[in-house]
CSV table of C-alpha atoms and ligand atoms in Angstrom, one decimal:
chain,number,residue,atom,x,y,z
A,589,UNK,CA,85.2,-33.0,237.0
A,590,UNK,CA,88.8,-33.3,235.5
A,591,UNK,CA,90.3,-36.9,235.1
A,592,UNK,CA,88.4,-38.2,232.4
A,593,UNK,CA,90.2,-41.3,231.0
A,594,UNK,CA,93.0,-40.9,232.2
A,595,UNK,CA,92.4,-42.3,235.6
A,596,UNK,CA,90.9,-46.4,235.7
A,597,UNK,CA,89.9,-47.5,239.6
A,598,UNK,CA,90.7,-51.5,239.6
A,599,UNK,CA,88.3,-51.6,242.9
A,600,UNK,CA,85.6,-53.8,244.8
A,601,UNK,CA,82.4,-52.1,246.0
A,602,UNK,CA,82.7,-53.4,249.7
A,603,UNK,CA,86.2,-52.7,250.0
A,604,UNK,CA,86.7,-50.1,252.8
A,605,UNK,CA,90.5,-49.6,251.1
A,606,UNK,CA,88.6,-49.0,247.6
A,607,UNK,CA,86.6,-46.5,249.1
A,608,UNK,CA,89.5,-44.4,250.4
A,609,UNK,CA,90.4,-43.8,246.9
A,610,UNK,CA,87.0,-43.0,245.9
A,611,UNK,CA,86.7,-40.7,248.8
A,612,UNK,CA,89.9,-39.0,247.5
A,613,UNK,CA,89.0,-38.8,244.0
A,614,UNK,CA,85.4,-37.1,245.0
A,615,UNK,CA,86.7,-34.5,247.4
A,616,UNK,CA,89.2,-33.6,244.7
A,617,UNK,CA,86.5,-33.8,242.1
A,618,UNK,CA,88.1,-36.2,239.7
A,619,UNK,CA,85.8,-38.1,237.5
A,620,UNK,CA,87.4,-42.0,236.5
A,621,UNK,CA,86.3,-45.3,234.9
A,622,UNK,CA,85.1,-48.1,238.0
A,623,UNK,CA,86.4,-51.8,236.9
A,624,UNK,CA,84.4,-54.0,239.2
A,625,UNK,CA,86.9,-56.2,240.0
A,626,UNK,CA,86.0,-60.7,241.3
A,627,UNK,CA,88.4,-60.7,244.0
A,628,UNK,CA,87.6,-64.5,243.7
A,629,UNK,CA,88.5,-64.5,240.1
A,630,UNK,CA,91.4,-61.8,240.0
A,631,UNK,CA,91.6,-60.2,236.0
A,632,UNK,CA,94.4,-60.1,234.3
A,633,UNK,CA,94.7,-56.8,234.4
A,634,UNK,CA,94.8,-56.7,238.1
A,635,UNK,CA,97.3,-59.4,238.7
A,636,UNK,CA,99.5,-57.4,236.0
A,637,UNK,CA,98.6,-54.2,237.4
A,638,UNK,CA,99.4,-55.1,241.1
A,639,UNK,CA,101.3,-58.5,240.9
A,640,UNK,CA,103.3,-58.1,244.5
A,641,UNK,CA,100.1,-58.0,246.5
A,642,UNK,CA,96.9,-58.6,244.0
A,643,UNK,CA,95.0,-56.8,246.1
A,644,UNK,CA,92.4,-53.9,245.4
A,645,UNK,CA,92.5,-50.8,245.1
A,646,UNK,CA,94.7,-50.1,242.2
A,647,UNK,CA,94.4,-46.5,240.2
A,648,UNK,CA,95.8,-46.7,237.1
A,649,UNK,CA,96.6,-42.7,235.6
A,650,UNK,CA,97.5,-43.0,232.0
A,651,UNK,CA,97.9,-46.4,232.3
A,652,UNK,CA,100.4,-46.8,234.8
A,653,UNK,CA,99.7,-48.5,238.0
A,654,UNK,CA,99.5,-47.1,241.8
A,655,UNK,CA,98.7,-49.7,244.6
A,656,UNK,CA,97.9,-49.4,248.3
A,657,UNK,CA,95.5,-47.1,249.2
A,658,UNK,CA,97.2,-44.7,251.3
A,659,UNK,CA,100.1,-44.6,248.6
A,660,UNK,CA,97.4,-43.8,246.0
A,661,UNK,CA,95.6,-41.0,248.4
A,662,UNK,CA,98.8,-39.2,248.3
A,663,UNK,CA,99.6,-40.0,244.9
A,664,UNK,CA,95.9,-38.3,244.0
A,665,UNK,CA,96.9,-35.4,246.1
A,666,UNK,CA,100.3,-34.9,244.6
A,667,UNK,CA,99.4,-35.9,241.0
A,668,UNK,CA,96.2,-33.0,240.6
A,669,UNK,CA,97.7,-30.9,243.2
A,670,UNK,CA,96.3,-27.7,241.3
A,671,UNK,CA,93.1,-29.4,241.3
A,672,UNK,CA,90.1,-29.7,244.5
A,673,UNK,CA,91.1,-29.2,248.3
A,674,UNK,CA,94.6,-30.0,249.2
A,675,UNK,CA,94.3,-33.7,251.5
A,676,UNK,CA,98.0,-33.0,252.7
A,677,UNK,CA,99.4,-30.3,254.5
A,678,UNK,CA,101.5,-27.7,253.4
A,679,UNK,CA,103.8,-28.1,256.3
A,680,UNK,CA,106.4,-31.1,256.6
A,681,UNK,CA,105.5,-31.5,260.2
A,682,UNK,CA,101.6,-31.6,259.6
A,683,UNK,CA,102.0,-33.7,256.3
A,684,UNK,CA,104.6,-36.3,258.6
A,685,UNK,CA,102.3,-36.1,261.5
A,686,UNK,CA,98.5,-37.0,259.1
A,687,UNK,CA,101.3,-40.1,257.5
A,688,UNK,CA,101.5,-41.4,261.1
A,689,UNK,CA,98.0,-41.4,262.0
A,690,UNK,CA,96.9,-43.1,258.7
A,691,UNK,CA,99.9,-45.9,259.2
A,692,UNK,CA,98.2,-45.9,262.8
A,693,UNK,CA,95.0,-46.5,261.6
A,694,UNK,CA,95.8,-49.8,259.9
A,695,UNK,CA,98.9,-51.4,261.6
A,696,UNK,CA,96.8,-51.0,265.0
A,697,UNK,CA,92.8,-50.3,264.3
A,698,UNK,CA,92.2,-52.4,261.2
A,699,UNK,CA,94.6,-55.2,262.4
A,700,UNK,CA,93.1,-55.3,265.8
A,701,UNK,CA,89.2,-55.0,264.1
A,702,UNK,CA,90.1,-57.6,262.0
A,703,UNK,CA,91.7,-59.9,264.8
A,704,UNK,CA,88.1,-59.3,266.6
A,705,UNK,CA,86.2,-61.1,264.7
A,706,UNK,CA,88.5,-63.3,263.0
A,707,UNK,CA,90.4,-64.4,265.7
A,708,UNK,CA,90.7,-68.2,265.7
A,709,UNK,CA,89.7,-68.4,269.7
A,710,UNK,CA,87.5,-66.5,271.8
A,711,UNK,CA,90.5,-65.2,273.6
A,712,UNK,CA,92.1,-63.9,270.3
A,713,UNK,CA,89.0,-62.6,269.7
A,714,UNK,CA,88.5,-61.0,273.0
A,715,UNK,CA,92.0,-59.7,272.8
A,716,UNK,CA,91.4,-58.2,269.5
A,717,UNK,CA,88.5,-56.1,270.5
A,718,UNK,CA,91.0,-55.0,273.7
A,719,UNK,CA,93.2,-53.5,271.6
A,720,UNK,CA,90.8,-52.0,268.9
A,721,UNK,CA,89.2,-49.8,271.9
A,722,UNK,CA,92.7,-48.9,272.9
A,723,UNK,CA,93.5,-47.6,269.4
A,724,UNK,CA,90.4,-45.8,268.8
A,725,UNK,CA,91.1,-44.2,272.5
A,726,UNK,CA,94.5,-43.1,270.9
A,727,UNK,CA,93.0,-42.1,267.5
A,728,UNK,CA,90.5,-40.1,269.3
A,729,UNK,CA,93.3,-37.8,271.1
A,730,UNK,CA,94.6,-37.8,267.7
A,731,UNK,CA,92.0,-35.8,266.6
A,732,UNK,CA,91.7,-33.6,269.7
A,733,UNK,CA,94.9,-32.1,268.5
A,734,UNK,CA,95.1,-32.1,264.9
A,735,UNK,CA,91.9,-30.7,264.8
A,736,UNK,CA,92.6,-27.9,266.6
A,737,UNK,CA,89.0,-27.6,267.6
A,738,UNK,CA,87.9,-27.7,263.7
A,739,UNK,CA,86.1,-30.7,262.6
A,740,UNK,CA,88.6,-32.7,260.9
A,741,UNK,CA,92.1,-34.3,261.5
A,742,UNK,CA,92.8,-32.3,258.6
A,743,UNK,CA,91.8,-29.2,260.7
A,744,UNK,CA,89.3,-27.6,259.2
A,745,UNK,CA,89.4,-29.3,256.1
A,746,UNK,CA,89.2,-33.1,255.2
A,747,UNK,CA,92.4,-34.7,254.9
A,748,UNK,CA,94.0,-37.9,254.7
A,749,UNK,CA,93.3,-39.3,258.1
A,750,UNK,CA,89.7,-38.4,257.4
A,751,UNK,CA,89.7,-40.4,254.4
A,752,UNK,CA,91.5,-43.5,255.8
A,753,UNK,CA,89.4,-43.4,258.8
A,754,UNK,CA,86.2,-42.8,256.9
A,755,UNK,CA,86.5,-45.2,254.5
A,756,UNK,CA,85.8,-47.4,257.6
A,757,UNK,CA,82.5,-46.5,258.4
A,758,UNK,CA,80.7,-49.6,256.2
A,759,UNK,CA,83.0,-52.3,258.7
A,760,UNK,CA,81.6,-50.4,261.5
A,761,UNK,CA,77.9,-50.7,260.3
A,762,UNK,CA,78.6,-54.3,258.9
A,763,UNK,CA,80.0,-55.4,262.3
A,764,UNK,CA,78.4,-53.4,264.6
A,765,UNK,CA,76.7,-55.8,267.4
A,766,UNK,CA,72.8,-56.8,266.9
A,767,UNK,CA,70.6,-54.6,269.4
B,1331,LIG,N1,96.8,-52.7,252.5
B,1331,LIG,C1,95.6,-52.3,251.5
B,1331,LIG,C2,95.0,-53.3,251.7
B,1331,LIG,C3,93.8,-53.7,250.3
B,1331,LIG,C4,93.1,-55.4,250.8
B,1331,LIG,O1,93.2,-56.2,251.7
B,1331,LIG,N2,92.0,-55.4,249.9
B,1331,LIG,C5,91.7,-56.7,249.4
B,1331,LIG,C6,90.2,-56.2,249.8
B,1331,LIG,S1,89.0,-55.2,250.9
B,1331,LIG,C7,91.8,-57.4,248.6
B,1331,LIG,O2,92.0,-57.0,247.6
B,1331,LIG,N3,91.6,-58.6,249.1
B,1331,LIG,C8,92.2,-59.6,248.0
B,1331,LIG,C9,93.0,-60.8,248.5
B,1331,LIG,O3,93.3,-60.6,250.0
B,1331,LIG,O4,93.4,-61.7,247.7
B,1331,LIG,C10,95.1,-51.4,250.9
B,1331,LIG,O5,95.5,-50.1,251.6
B,1331,LIG,O6,95.0,-51.2,249.8
């Protein structure tokens, strides 16, 4: 594995956003030091590395912090372009489409999903659920188009959108209705 001491990930294991970064590091075959954060008692390292949002994940590369999971995944792909598979296409249009859907996942799917269980009223929750299903439908259409009949949003190999969406599987399990 490449990377070694140069990469330190400030994370918290239940976070799907942290999982995104772990998936990207793993697909690229990069080793890293995992720094588990207590988000109810944030460390000085987290606060000084991400003073704007004060959230995990933060990746430290040679001591320099990079924040926001989707930004970090793209950084990993660029900074370690010669290592492992590419998570973004070499084609600018395909890259733009992947970034569009990665943003859609956070702005529409994650936001409505959170509303479906954190909404203040039953109406707010059910509106969240409705919007979440609409987002899933749009993503299914996008998968059909982007995958070109192969298994992934990235075509025949895993890419930014697969990593962004795949990281949410733990949440899916956790929020599934009991049978
Ligand atoms: N948009 C951010 C979201 C990160 C995020 O929400 N992290 C949560 C853990 S799942 C966090 O650090 N929460 C601490 C807080 O809100 O104070 C990303 O993609 O990295």
